[in-house]
mmCIF file of C-alpha atoms and ligand atoms in Angstrom:
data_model
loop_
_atom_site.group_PDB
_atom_site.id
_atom_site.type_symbol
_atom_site.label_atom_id
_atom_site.label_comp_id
_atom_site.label_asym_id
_atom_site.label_seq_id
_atom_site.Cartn_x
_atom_site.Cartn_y
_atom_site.Cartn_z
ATOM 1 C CA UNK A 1 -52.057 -32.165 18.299
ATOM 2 C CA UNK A 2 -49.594 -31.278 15.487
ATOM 3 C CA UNK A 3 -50.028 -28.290 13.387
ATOM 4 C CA UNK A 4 -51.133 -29.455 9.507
ATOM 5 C CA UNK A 5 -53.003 -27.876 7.057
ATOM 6 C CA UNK A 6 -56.550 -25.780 8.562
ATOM 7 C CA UNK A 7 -54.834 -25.585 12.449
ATOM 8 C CA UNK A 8 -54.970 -22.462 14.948
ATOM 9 C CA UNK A 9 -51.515 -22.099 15.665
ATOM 10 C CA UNK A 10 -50.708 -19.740 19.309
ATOM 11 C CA UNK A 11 -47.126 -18.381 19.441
ATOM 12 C CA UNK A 12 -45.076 -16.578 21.792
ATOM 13 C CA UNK A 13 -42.587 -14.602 19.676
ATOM 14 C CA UNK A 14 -39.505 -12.349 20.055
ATOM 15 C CA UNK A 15 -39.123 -10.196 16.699
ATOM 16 C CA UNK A 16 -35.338 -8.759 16.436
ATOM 17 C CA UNK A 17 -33.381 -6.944 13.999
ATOM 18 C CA UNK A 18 -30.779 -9.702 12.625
ATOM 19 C CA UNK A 19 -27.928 -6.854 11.995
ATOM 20 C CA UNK A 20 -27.828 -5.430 15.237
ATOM 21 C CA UNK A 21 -29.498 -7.573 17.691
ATOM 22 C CA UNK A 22 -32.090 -4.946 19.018
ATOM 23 C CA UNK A 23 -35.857 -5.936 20.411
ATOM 24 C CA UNK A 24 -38.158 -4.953 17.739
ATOM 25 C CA UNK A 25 -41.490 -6.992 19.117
ATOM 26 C CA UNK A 26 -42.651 -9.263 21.338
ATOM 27 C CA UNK A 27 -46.098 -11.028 22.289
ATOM 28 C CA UNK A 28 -48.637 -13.062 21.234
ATOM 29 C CA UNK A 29 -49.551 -14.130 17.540
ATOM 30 C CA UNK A 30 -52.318 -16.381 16.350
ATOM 31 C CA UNK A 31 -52.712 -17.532 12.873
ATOM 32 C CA UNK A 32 -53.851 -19.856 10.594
ATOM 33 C CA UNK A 33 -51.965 -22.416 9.337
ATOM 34 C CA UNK A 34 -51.594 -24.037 5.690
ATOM 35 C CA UNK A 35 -50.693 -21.479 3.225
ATOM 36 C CA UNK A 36 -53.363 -18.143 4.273
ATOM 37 C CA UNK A 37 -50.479 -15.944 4.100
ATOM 38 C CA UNK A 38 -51.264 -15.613 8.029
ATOM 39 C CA UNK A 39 -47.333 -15.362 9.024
ATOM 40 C CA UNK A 40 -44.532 -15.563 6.755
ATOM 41 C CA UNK A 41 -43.656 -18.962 4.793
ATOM 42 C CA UNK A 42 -40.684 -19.719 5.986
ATOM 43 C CA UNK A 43 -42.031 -19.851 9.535
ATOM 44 C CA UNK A 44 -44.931 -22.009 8.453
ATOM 45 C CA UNK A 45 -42.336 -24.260 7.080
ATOM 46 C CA UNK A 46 -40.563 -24.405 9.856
ATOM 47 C CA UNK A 47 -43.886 -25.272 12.299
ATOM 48 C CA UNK A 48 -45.169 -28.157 10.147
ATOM 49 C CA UNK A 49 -46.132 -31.059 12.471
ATOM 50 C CA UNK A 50 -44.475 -29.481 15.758
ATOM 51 C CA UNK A 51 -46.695 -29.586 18.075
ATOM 52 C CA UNK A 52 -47.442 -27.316 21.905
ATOM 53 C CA UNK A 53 -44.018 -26.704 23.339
ATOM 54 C CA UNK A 54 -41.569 -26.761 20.418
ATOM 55 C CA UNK A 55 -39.195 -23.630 20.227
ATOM 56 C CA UNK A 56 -37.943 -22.482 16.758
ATOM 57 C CA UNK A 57 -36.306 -19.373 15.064
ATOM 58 C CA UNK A 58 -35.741 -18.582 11.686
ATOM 59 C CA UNK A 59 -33.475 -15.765 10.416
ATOM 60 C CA UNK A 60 -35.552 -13.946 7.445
ATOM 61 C CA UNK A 61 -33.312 -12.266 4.789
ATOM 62 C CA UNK A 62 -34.856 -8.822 3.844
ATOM 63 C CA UNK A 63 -36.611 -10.227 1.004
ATOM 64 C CA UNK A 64 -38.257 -13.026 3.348
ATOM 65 C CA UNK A 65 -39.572 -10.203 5.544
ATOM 66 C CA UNK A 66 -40.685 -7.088 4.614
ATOM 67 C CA UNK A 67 -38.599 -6.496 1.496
ATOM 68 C CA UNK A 68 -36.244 -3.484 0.646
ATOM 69 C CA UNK A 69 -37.001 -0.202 1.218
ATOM 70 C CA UNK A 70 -38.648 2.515 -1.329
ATOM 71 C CA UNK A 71 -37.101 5.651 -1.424
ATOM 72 C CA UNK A 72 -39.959 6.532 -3.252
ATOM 73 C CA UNK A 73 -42.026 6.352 -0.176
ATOM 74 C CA UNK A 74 -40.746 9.148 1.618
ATOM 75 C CA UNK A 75 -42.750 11.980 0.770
ATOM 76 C CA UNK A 76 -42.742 15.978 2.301
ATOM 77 C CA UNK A 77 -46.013 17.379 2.092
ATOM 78 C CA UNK A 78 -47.506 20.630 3.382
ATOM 79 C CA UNK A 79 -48.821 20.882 7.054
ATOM 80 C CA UNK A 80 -51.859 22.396 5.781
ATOM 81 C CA UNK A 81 -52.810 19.643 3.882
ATOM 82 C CA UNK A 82 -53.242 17.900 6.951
ATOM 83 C CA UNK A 83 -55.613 17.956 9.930
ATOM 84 C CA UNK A 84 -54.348 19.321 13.402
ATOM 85 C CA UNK A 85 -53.502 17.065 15.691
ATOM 86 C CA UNK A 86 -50.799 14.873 13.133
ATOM 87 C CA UNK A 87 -48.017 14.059 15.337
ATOM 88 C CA UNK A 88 -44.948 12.418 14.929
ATOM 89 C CA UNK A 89 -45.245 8.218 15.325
ATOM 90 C CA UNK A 90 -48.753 8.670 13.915
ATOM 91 C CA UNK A 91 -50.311 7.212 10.964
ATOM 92 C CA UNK A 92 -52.448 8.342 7.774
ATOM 93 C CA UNK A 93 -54.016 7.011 4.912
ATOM 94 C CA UNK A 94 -53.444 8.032 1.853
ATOM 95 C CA UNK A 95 -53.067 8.038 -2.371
ATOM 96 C CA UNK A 96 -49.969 7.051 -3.830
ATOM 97 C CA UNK A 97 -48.078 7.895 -6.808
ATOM 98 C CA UNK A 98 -49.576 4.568 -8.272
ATOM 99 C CA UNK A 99 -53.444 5.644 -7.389
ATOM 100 C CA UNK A 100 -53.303 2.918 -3.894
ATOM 101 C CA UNK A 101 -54.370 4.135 -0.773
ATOM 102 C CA UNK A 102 -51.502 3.358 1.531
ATOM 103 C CA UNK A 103 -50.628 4.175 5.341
ATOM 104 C CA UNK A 104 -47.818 6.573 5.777
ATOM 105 C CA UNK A 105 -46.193 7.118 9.081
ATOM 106 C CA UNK A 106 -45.471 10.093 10.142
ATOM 107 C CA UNK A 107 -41.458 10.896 10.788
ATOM 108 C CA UNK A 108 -40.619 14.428 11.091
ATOM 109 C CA UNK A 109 -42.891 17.908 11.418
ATOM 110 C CA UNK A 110 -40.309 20.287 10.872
ATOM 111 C CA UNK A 111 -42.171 24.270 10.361
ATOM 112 C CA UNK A 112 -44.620 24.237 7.451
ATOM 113 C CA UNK A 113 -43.203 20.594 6.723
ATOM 114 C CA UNK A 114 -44.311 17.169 7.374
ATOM 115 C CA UNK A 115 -42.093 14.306 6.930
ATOM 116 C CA UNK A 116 -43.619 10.815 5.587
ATOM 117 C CA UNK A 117 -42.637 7.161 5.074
ATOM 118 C CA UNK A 118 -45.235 4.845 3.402
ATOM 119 C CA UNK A 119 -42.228 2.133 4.244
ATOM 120 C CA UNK A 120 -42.958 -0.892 6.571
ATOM 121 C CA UNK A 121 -41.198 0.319 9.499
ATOM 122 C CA UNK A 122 -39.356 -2.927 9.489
ATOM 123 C CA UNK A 123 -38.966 -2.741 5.790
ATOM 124 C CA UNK A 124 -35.082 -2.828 4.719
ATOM 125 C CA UNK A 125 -34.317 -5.147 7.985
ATOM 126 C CA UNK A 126 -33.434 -8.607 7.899
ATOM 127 C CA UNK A 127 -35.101 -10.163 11.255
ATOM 128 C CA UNK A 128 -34.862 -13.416 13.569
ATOM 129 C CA UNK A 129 -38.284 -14.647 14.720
ATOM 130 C CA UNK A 130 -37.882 -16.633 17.337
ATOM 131 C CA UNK A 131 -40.968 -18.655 18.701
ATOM 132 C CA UNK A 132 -42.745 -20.841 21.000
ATOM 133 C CA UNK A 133 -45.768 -22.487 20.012
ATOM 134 C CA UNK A 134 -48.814 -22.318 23.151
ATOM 135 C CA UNK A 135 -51.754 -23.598 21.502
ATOM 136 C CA UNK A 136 -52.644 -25.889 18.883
ATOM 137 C CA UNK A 137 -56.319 -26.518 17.881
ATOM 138 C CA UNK A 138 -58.504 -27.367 14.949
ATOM 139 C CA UNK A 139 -59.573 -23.858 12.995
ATOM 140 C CA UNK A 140 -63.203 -23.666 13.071
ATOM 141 C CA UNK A 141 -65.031 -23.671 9.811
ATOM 142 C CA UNK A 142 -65.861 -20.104 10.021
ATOM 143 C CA UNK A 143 -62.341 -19.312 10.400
ATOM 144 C CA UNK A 144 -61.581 -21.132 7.291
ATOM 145 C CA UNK A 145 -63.749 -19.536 5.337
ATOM 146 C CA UNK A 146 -62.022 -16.191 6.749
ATOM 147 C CA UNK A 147 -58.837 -17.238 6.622
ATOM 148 C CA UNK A 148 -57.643 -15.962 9.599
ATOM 149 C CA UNK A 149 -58.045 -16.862 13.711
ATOM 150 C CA UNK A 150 -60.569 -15.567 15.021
ATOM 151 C CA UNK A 151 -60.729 -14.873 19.366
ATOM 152 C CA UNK A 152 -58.108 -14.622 21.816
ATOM 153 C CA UNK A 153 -54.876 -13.504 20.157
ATOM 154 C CA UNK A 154 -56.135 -13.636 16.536
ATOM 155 C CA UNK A 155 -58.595 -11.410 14.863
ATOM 156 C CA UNK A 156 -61.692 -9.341 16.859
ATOM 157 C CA UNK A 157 -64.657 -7.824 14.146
HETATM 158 ZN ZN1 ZN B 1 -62.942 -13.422 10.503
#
């Protein structure tokens, strides 16, 4: 079957960084096809009416991926605003400058000092996605109305 409009697409994808040819990801990715902001465009585009076996990669410019980085992002805040157990890698949720709860990652604890980026981590990075497509079925009507794949390698709730 070909992938149109309201199909569960399977990929197997390789994510690297265009500039310098490093791994960044690699797996499985389900989504929905036909415009549910599921994966970006340009790989949508580039998946219309392939079908189970057909290889592809697309080169996203910055802009086409995560967009630039914000300086603005990168925040210091006080260790004791934050519960034990923050480590470097991990995540937290919080308010930004523009009242927007958004996840920060945690880069640096250095003494009294903790280090955050509310970036992407792949924000700033122009990336190749390359991609083999494993499965191609009908999305179910419940996964319409969701807009998103449900099962397997798409979304679990
Ligand atoms: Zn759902």
């Amino acid at each position: 079957m070909q992938i149109t409009k309201d199909t569960a697409v399977t990929l197997h994808y390789k994510l690297t960084d265009l500039a310098t040819g490093q791994g960044l990801d690699a797996g499985h990715t389900a989504y929905l096809h036909g415009g549910y902001d599921g994966i970006f465009p340009r790989i949508e585009q580039a998946l219309e009416g392939q079908a189970v076996g057909h290889a592809t990669a697309v080169e996203l410019a910055i802009e086409e991926a995560f967009g630039p980085r914000d300086e603005s992002l990168v925040l210091t805040i006080p260790r004791s605003e934050f519960p034990p157990g923050v480590k470097v890698g991990g995540r937290l949720q919080r308010v930004g400058d523009d009242g927007q709860p958004r996840v920060y990652h945690v880069v640096k604890i250095k003494g009294p000092q903790v280090h955050l980026d509310g970036n992407h981590p792949l924000a700033g990075k122009a990336l190749r996605f390359a991609c083999k497509v494993t499965e191609v079925r009908p999305a179910t009507a419940e996964e319409i109305s969701h807009r998103h794949v449900h099962g397997g390698h798409g979304h679990h709730h």
